[in-house]
Coordinates of N, CA and C in Angstrom, one line a residue:
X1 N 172.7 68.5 26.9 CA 172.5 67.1 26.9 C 173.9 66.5 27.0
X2 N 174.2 65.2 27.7 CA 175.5 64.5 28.3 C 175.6 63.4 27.3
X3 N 176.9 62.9 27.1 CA 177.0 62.0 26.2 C 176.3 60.5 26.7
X4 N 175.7 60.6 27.5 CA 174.7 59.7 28.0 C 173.3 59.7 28.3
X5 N 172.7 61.6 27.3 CA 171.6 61.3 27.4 C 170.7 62.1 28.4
X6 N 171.6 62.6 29.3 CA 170.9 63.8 30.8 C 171.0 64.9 30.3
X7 N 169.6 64.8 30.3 CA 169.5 66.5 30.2 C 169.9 67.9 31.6
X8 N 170.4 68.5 31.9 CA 170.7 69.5 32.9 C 170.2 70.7 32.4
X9 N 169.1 71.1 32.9 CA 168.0 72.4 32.8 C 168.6 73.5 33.9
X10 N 168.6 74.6 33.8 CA 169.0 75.9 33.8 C 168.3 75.6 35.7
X11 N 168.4 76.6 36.7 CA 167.6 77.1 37.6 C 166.7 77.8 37.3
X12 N 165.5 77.3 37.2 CA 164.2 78.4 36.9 C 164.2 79.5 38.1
X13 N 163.9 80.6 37.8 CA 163.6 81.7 39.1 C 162.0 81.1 39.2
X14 N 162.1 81.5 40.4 CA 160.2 80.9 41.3 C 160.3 82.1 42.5
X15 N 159.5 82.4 42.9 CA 158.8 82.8 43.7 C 157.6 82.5 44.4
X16 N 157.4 82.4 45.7 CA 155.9 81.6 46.5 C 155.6 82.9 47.3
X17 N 154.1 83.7 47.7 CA 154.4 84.2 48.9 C 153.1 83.7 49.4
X18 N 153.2 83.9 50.9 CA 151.6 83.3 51.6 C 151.8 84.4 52.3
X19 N 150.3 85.0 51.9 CA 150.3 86.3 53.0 C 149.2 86.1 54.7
X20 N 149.7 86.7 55.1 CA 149.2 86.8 56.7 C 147.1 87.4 56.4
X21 N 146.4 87.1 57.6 CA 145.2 87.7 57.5 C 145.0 89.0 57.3
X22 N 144.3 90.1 56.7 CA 144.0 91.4 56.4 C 142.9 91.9 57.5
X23 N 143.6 92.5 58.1 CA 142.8 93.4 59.0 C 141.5 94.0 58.3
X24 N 141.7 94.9 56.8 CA 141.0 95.7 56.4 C 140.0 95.1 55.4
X25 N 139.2 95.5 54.8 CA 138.5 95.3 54.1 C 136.8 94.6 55.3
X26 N 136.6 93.9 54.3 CA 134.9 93.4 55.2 C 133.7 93.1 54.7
X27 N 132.4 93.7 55.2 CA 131.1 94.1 54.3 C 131.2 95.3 53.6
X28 N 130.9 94.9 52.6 CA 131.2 96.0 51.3 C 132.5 96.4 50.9
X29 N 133.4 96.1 51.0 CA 134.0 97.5 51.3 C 134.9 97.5 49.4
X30 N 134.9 98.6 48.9 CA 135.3 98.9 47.6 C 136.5 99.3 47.0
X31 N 137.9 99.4 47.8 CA 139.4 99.6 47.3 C 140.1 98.7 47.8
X32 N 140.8 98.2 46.3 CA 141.7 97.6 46.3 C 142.9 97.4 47.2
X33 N 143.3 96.6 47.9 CA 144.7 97.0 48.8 C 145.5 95.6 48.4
X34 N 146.9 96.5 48.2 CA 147.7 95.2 47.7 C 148.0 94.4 49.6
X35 N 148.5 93.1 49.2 CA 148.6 92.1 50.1 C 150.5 92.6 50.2
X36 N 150.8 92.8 51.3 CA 152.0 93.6 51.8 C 152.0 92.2 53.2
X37 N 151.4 91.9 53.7 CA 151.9 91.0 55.1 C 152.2 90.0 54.9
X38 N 153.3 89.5 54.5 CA 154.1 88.2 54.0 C 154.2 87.8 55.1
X39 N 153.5 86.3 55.5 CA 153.6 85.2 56.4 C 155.0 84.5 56.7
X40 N 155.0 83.8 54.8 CA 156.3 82.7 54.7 C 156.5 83.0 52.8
X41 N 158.2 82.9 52.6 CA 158.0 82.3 51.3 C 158.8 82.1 51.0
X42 N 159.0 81.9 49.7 CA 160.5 81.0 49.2 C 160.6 81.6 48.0
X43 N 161.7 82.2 47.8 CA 162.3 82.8 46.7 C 163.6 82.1 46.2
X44 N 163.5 82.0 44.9 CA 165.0 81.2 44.5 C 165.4 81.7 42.7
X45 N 166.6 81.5 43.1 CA 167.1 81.9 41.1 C 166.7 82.7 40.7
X46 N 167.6 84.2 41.4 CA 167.4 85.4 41.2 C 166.0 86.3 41.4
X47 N 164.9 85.6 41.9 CA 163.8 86.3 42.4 C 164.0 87.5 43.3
X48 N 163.5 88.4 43.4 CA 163.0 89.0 45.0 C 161.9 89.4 45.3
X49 N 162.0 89.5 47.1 CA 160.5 90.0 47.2 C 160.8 91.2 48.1
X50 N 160.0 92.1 48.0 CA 159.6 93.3 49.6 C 158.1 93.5 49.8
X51 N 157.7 93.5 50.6 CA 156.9 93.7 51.0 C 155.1 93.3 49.6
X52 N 155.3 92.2 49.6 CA 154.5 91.6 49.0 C 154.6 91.6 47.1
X53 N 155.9 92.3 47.2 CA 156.1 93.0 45.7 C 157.1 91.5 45.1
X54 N 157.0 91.0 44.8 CA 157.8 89.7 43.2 C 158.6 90.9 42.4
X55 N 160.1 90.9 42.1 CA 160.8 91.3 40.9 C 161.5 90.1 40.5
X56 N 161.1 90.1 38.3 CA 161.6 89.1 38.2 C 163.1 89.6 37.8
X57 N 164.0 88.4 37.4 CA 165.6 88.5 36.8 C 165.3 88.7 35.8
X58 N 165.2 88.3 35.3 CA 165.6 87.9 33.4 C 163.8 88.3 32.4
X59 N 164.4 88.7 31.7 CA 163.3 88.4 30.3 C 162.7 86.8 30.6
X60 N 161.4 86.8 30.1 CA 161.1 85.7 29.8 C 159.5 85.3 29.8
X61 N 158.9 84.4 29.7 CA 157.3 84.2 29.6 C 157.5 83.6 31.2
X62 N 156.2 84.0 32.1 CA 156.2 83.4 33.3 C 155.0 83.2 33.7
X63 N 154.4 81.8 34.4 CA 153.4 81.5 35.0 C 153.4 82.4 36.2
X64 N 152.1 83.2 36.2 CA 151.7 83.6 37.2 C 150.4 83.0 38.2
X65 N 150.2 82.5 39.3 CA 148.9 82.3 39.7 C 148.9 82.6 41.4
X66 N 148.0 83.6 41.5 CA 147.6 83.9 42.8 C 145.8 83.4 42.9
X67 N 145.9 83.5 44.7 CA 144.9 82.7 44.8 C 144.5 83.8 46.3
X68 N 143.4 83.7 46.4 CA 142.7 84.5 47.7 C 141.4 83.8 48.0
X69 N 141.1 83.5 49.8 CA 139.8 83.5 50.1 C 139.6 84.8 51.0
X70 N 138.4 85.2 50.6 CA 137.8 86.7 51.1 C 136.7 86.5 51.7
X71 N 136.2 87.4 52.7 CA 135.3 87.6 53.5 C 134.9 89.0 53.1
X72 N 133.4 88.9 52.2 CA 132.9 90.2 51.7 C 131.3 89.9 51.7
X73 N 130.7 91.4 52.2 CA 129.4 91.8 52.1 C 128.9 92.2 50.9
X74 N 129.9 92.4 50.3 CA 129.5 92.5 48.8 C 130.6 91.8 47.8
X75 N 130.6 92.8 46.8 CA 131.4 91.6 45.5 C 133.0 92.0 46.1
X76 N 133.4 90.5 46.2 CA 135.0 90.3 46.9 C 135.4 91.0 45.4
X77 N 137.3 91.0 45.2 CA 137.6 91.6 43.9 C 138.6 91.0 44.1
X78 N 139.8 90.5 43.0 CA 141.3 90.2 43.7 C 142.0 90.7 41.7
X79 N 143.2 91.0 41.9 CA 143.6 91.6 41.1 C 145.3 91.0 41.1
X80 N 145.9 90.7 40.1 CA 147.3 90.2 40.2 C 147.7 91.6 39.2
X81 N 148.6 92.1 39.9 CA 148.9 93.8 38.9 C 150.6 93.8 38.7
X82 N 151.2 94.0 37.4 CA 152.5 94.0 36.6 C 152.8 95.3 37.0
X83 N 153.9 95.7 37.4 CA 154.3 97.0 37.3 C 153.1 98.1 37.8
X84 N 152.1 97.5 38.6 CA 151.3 98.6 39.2 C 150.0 98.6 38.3
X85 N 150.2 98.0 37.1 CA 148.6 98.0 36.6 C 148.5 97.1 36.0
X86 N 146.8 96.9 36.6 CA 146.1 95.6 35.5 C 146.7 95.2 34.7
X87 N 146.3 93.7 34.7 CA 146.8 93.5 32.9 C 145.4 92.0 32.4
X88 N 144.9 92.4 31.4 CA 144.0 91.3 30.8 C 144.1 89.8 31.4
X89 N 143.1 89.4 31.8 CA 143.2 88.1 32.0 C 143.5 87.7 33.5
X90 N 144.0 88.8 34.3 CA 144.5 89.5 35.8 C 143.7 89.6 36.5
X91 N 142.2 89.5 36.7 CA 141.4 90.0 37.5 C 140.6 88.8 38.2
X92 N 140.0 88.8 39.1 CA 138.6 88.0 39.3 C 137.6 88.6 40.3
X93 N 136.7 88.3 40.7 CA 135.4 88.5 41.3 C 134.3 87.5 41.8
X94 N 133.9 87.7 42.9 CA 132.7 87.0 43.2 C 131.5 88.2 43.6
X95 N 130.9 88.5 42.8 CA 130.0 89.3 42.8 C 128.5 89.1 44.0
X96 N 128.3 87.7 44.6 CA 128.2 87.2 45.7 C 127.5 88.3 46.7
X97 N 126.2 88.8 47.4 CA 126.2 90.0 48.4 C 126.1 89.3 49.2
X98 N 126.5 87.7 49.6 CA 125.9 87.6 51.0 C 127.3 87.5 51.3
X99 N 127.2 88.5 52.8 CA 128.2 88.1 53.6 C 128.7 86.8 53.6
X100 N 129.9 86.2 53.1 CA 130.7 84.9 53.3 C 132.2 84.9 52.4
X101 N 132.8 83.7 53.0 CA 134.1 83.9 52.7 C 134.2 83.2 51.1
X102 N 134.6 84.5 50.1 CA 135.2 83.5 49.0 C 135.9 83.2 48.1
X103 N 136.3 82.3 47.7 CA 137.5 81.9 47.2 C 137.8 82.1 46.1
X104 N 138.9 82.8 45.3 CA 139.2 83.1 44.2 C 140.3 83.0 43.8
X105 N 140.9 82.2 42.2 CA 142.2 82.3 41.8 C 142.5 83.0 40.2
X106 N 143.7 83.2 39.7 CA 143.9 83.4 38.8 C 145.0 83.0 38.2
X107 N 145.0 82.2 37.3 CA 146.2 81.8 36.6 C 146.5 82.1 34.9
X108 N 147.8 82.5 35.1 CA 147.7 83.1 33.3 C 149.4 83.2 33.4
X109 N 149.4 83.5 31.8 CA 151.0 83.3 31.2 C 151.1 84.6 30.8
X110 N 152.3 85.3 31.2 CA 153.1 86.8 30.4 C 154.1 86.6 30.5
X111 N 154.5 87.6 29.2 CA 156.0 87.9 28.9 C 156.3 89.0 30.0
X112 N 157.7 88.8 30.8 CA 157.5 89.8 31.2 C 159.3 90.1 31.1
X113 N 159.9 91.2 31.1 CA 161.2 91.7 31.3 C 162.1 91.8 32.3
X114 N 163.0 92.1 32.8 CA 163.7 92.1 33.6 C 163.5 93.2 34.8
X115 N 163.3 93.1 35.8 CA 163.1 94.1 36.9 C 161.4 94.7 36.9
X116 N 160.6 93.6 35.9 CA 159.1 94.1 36.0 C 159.2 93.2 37.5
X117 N 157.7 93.8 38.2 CA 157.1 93.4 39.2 C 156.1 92.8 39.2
X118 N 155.7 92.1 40.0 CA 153.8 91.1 40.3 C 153.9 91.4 41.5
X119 N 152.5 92.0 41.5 CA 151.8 92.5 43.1 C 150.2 91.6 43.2
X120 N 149.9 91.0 44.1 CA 148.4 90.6 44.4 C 147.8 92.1 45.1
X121 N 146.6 91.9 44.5 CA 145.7 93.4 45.3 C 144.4 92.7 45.5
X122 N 143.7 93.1 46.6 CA 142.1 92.2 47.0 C 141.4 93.6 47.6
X123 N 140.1 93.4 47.7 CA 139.4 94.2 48.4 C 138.5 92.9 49.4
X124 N 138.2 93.1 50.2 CA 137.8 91.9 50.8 C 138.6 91.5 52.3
X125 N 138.2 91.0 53.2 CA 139.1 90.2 54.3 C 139.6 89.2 54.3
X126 N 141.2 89.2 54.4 CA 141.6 88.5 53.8 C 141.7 86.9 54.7
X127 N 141.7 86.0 54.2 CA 141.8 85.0 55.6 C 143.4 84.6 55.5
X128 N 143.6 83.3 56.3 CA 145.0 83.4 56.5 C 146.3 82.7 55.5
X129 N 147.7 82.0 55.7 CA 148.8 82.2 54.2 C 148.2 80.5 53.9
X130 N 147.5 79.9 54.3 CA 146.9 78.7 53.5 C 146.4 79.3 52.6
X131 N 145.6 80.2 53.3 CA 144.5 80.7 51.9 C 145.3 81.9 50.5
X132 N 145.7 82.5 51.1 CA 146.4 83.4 50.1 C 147.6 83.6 49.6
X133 N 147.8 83.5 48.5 CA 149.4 83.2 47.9 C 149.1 83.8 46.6
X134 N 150.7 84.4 46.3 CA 151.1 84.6 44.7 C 152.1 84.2 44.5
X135 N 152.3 83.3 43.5 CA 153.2 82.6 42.6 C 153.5 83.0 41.5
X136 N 155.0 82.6 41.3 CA 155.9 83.7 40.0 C 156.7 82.9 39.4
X137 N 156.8 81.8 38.5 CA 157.8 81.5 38.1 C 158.3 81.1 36.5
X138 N 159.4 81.3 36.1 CA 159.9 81.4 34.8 C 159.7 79.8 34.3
X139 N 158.9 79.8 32.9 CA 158.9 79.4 32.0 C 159.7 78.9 31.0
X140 N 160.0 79.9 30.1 CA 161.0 80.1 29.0 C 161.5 81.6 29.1

């Protein structure tokens, strides 16, 4: 704080990705595949990304929320996974058997460390980077 009162906040790390349509998945179909076809994104204040993989900089609590619409014959799945696995509060479903496209998000807060990772994973077809994104960004 300035002797007039301005506050000057740090650069938060953020991360956006919008991924491209998925070839795989469909009616029925039952394994998970992470989202690897990055369309467009914006990475800033020490983020990075490869191939659909978020590493954060620093320690810290971070909003996470990814979002997917799916095209499934059966129950769509979408999954936001830390370091490669699940984590509580991570998951969603439309359990849904009629063939149609559906939309799913997940938002939730973790602590996470330095050099962990956030991956999106879906089973389902995926539609296009309007529809699908994972977001990463520092908190506290």
């Amino acid at each position: 704080i300035d002797a007039n009162g301005y506050i000057t906040k740090p650069a938060q790390p953020f991360a956006i990705l919008h991924f491209n349509h998925g070839a795989s998945g469909g009616t029925d179909s039952s394994t998970l595949e992470k989202q690897t076809s990055v369309a467009y994104s914006t990475v800033s204040n020490g983020m990075s990304h490869t191939t659909g993989r978020i590493t954060v900089p620093v320690d810290g609590k971070y909003l996470i929320y990814g979002k997917n619409n799916l095209l499934e014959g059966g129950s769509a799945h979408m999954s936001v996974k830390v370091n490669g696995s699940n984590q509580y509060g991570s998951m969603a479903q439309d359990a849904d058997t009629t063939e149609q496209w559906k939309s799913m998000s997940i938002m939730t807060i973790m602590s996470l460390s330095a050099n962990d990772y956030v991956e999106s994973w879906v089973y389902g077809k995926q539609d296009g980077a309007n529809w699908n994104s994972l977001i990463v960004t520092l908190l506290s």
